[in-house]
Coordinates of C-alpha atoms in Angstrom, one line a residue:
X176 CA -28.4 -14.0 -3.9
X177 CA -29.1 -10.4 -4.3
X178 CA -28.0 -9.8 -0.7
X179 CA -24.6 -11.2 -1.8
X180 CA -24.1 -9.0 -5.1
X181 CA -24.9 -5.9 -3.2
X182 CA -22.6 -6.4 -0.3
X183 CA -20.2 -7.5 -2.7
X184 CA -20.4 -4.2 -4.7
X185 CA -20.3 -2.1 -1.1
X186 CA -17.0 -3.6 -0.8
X187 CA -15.4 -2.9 -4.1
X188 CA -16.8 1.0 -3.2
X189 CA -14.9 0.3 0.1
X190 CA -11.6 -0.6 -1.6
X191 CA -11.9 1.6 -4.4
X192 CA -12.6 4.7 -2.1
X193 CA -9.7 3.2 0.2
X194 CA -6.8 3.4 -2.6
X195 CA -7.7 6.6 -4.0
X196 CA -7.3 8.2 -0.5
X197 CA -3.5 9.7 -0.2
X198 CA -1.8 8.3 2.3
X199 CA 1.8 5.7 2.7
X200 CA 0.8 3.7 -0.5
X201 CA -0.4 6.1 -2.4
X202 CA 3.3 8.5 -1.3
X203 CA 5.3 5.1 -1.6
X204 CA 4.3 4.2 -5.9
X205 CA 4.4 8.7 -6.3
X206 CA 8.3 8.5 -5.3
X207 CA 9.1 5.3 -6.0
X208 CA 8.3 6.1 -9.9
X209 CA 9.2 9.1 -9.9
X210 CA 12.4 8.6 -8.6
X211 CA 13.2 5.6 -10.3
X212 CA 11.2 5.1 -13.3
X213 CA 7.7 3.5 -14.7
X214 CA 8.9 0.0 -13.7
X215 CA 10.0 0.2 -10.1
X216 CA 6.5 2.0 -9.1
X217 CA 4.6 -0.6 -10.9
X218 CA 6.5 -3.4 -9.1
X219 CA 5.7 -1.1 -5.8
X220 CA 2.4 -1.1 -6.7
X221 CA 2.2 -4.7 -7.2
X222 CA 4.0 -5.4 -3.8
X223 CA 1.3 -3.4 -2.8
X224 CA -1.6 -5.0 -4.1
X225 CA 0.4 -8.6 -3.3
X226 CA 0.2 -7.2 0.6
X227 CA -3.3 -6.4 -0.4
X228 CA -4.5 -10.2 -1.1
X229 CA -2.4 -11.5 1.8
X230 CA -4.7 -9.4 4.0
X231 CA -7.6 -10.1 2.4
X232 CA -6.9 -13.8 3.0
X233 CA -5.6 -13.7 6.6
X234 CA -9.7 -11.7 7.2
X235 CA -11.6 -14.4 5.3
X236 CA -9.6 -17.0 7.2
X237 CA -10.2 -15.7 10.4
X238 CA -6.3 -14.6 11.3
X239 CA -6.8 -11.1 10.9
X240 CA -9.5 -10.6 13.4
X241 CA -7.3 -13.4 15.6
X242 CA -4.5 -10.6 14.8
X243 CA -6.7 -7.6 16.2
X244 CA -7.7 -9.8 19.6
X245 CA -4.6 -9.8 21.0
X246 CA -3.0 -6.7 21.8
X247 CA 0.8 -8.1 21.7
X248 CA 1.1 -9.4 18.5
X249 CA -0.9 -5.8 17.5
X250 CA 1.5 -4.1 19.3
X251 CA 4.5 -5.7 17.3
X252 CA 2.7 -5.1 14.1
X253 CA 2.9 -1.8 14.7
X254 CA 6.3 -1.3 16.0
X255 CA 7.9 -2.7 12.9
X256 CA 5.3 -0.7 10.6
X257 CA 6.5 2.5 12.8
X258 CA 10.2 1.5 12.5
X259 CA 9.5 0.9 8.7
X260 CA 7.9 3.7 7.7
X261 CA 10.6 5.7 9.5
X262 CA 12.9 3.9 7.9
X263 CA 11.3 4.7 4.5
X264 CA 11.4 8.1 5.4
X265 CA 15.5 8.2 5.8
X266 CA 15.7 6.6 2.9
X267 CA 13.8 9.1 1.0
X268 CA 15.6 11.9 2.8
X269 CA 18.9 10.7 1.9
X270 CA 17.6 10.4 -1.6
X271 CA 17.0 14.5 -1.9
X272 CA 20.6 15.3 -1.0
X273 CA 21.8 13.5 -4.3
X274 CA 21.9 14.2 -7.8
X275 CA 20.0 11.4 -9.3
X276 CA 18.9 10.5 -12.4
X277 CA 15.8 8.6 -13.0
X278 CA 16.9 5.4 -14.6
X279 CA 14.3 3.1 -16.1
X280 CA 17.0 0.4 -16.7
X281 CA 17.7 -1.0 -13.0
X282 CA 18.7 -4.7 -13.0
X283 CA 16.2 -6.9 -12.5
X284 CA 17.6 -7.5 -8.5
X285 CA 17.1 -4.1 -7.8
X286 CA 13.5 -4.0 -9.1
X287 CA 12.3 -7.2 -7.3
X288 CA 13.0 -4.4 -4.4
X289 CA 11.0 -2.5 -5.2
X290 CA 8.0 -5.2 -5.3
X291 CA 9.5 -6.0 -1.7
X292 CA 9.3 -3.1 -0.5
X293 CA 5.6 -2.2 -1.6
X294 CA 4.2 -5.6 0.1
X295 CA 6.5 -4.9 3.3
X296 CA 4.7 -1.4 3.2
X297 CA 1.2 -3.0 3.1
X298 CA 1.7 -5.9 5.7
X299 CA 3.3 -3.3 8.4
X300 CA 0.6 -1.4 8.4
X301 CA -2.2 -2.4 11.2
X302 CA -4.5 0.2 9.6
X303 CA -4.9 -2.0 6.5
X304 CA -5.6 -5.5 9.7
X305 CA -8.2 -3.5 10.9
X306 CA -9.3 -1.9 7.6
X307 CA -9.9 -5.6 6.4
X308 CA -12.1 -6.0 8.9
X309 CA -14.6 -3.5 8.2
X310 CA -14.7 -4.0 4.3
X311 CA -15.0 -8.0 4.9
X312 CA -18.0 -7.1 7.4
X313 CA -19.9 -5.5 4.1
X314 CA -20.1 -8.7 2.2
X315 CA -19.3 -11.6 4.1
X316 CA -21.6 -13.1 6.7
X317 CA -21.6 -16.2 8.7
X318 CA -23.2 -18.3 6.5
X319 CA -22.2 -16.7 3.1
X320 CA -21.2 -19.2 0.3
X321 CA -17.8 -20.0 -0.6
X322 CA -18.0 -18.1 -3.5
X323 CA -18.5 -14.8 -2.2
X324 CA -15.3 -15.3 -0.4
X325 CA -13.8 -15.7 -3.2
X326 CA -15.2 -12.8 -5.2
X327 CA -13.6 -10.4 -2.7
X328 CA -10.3 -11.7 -2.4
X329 CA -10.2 -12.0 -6.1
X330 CA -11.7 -8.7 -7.0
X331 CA -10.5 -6.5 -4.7
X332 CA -7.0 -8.1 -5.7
X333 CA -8.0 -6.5 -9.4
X334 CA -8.7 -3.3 -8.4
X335 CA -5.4 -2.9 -6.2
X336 CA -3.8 -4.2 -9.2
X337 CA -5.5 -1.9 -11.6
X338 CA -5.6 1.0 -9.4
X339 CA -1.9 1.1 -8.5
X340 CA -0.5 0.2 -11.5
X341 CA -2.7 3.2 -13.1
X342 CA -0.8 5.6 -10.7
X343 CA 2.8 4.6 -11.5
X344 CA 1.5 5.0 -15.3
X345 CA 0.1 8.4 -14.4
X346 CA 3.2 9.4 -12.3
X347 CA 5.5 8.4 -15.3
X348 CA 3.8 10.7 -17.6
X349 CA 6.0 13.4 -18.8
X350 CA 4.3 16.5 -17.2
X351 CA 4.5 15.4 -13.8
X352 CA 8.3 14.3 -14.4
X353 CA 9.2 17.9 -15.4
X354 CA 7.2 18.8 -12.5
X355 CA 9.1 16.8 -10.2
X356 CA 12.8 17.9 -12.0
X357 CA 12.1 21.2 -10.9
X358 CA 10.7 20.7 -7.3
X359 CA 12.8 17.3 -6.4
X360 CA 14.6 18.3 -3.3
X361 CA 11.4 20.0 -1.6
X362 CA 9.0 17.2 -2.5
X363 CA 11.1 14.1 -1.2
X364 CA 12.1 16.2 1.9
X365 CA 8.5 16.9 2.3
X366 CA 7.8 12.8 2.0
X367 CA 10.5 12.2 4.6
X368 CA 8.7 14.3 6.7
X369 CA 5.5 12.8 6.2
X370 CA 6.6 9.1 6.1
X371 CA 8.9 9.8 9.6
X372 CA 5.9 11.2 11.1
X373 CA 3.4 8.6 10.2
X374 CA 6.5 6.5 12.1
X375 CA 6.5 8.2 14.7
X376 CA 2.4 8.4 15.2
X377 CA 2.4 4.4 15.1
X378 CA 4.8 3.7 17.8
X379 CA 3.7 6.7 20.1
X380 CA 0.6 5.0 20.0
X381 CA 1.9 1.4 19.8

């Protein structure tokens, strides 16, 4: 039993250390909210932490490490992450040539985009297949209980919840949008940059 609680605690570290690290995610709910409001960077986030459980379920099934054995359907994973996050990065690029207001109001349609494209963010990315793998390995075992199983896929679900909808709170706060008023232009180009060469990285290496 005790073997159980502490592997299950070394995995909520895992995750927690895991979505405090900048990185696409992290870039993706900073832009996203500041760019178009509190609501779209929490909906991000939540596509995010939606593409979260969907990988946390696909490990405890088995799919993910069936995903990691076989180097074509890794392969593809990462072309359409690559293509995506490249993608992304046009997107955001295009965005810092135009005089945009932040607008909190979006229709509803628009915002479920936003959700979209946080979980589409999270299930291109093979870092987060083979990142599954590792933080499963701290908890679950071969003959570990059913409910252990459950305790990671429903509380690392929490924390990705929590944890991104904290940073579209954060981001919405009025210092960093005067911040970002005065620096807009530089800091999406500098995403674009970022997000096009994390692209780039993937399908080099794809």
């Amino acid at each position: 039993m005790n073997e159980y609680i502490i592997g299950l605690l070394l995995t909520y570290v895992a995750v927690l250390l895991a979505l405090l690290t900048p990185g696409p995610n992290l870039m993706g709910i900073l832009t996203t909210t500041l760019e178009r409001g509190r609501a779209a960077g929490t909906l991000f986030g939540v596509g995010i932490a939606m593409g979260s459980l969907t990988w946390s379920i696909l490990t405890v099934v088995g799919l993910t490490h069936f995903i990691a054995s076989y180097d074509y359907v890794l392969w593809l994973i990462k072309l359409l992450g690559g293509a995506y996050l490249i993608y992304i990065g046009y997107k955001v690029f295009k965005a810092s040539s135009e005089q945009e207001q932040i607008n909190e109001s979006l229709p509803a349609k628009k915002l479920s985009e936003f959700f979209v494209s946080g979980y589409l963010l999270m299930m291109t990315n093979p870092k987060s297949a083979f990142g599954w793998l590792a933080i499963a390995s701290l908890s679950i075992y071969k003959d570990s209980p059913t409910w252990v199983a459950a305790s990671v896929i429903g509380g690392t679900f929490i924390l990705s919840f929590i944890t991104h909808s904290s940073f579209a709170l954060v981001f919405s706060c009025s210092g960093f949008l005067k911040v970002y008023n005065r620096c807009r232009r530089p800091l999406l180009k500098a995403s674009s940059l970022i997000y096009c060469l994390l692209g780039v990285k993937l399908l080099m290496f794809s």
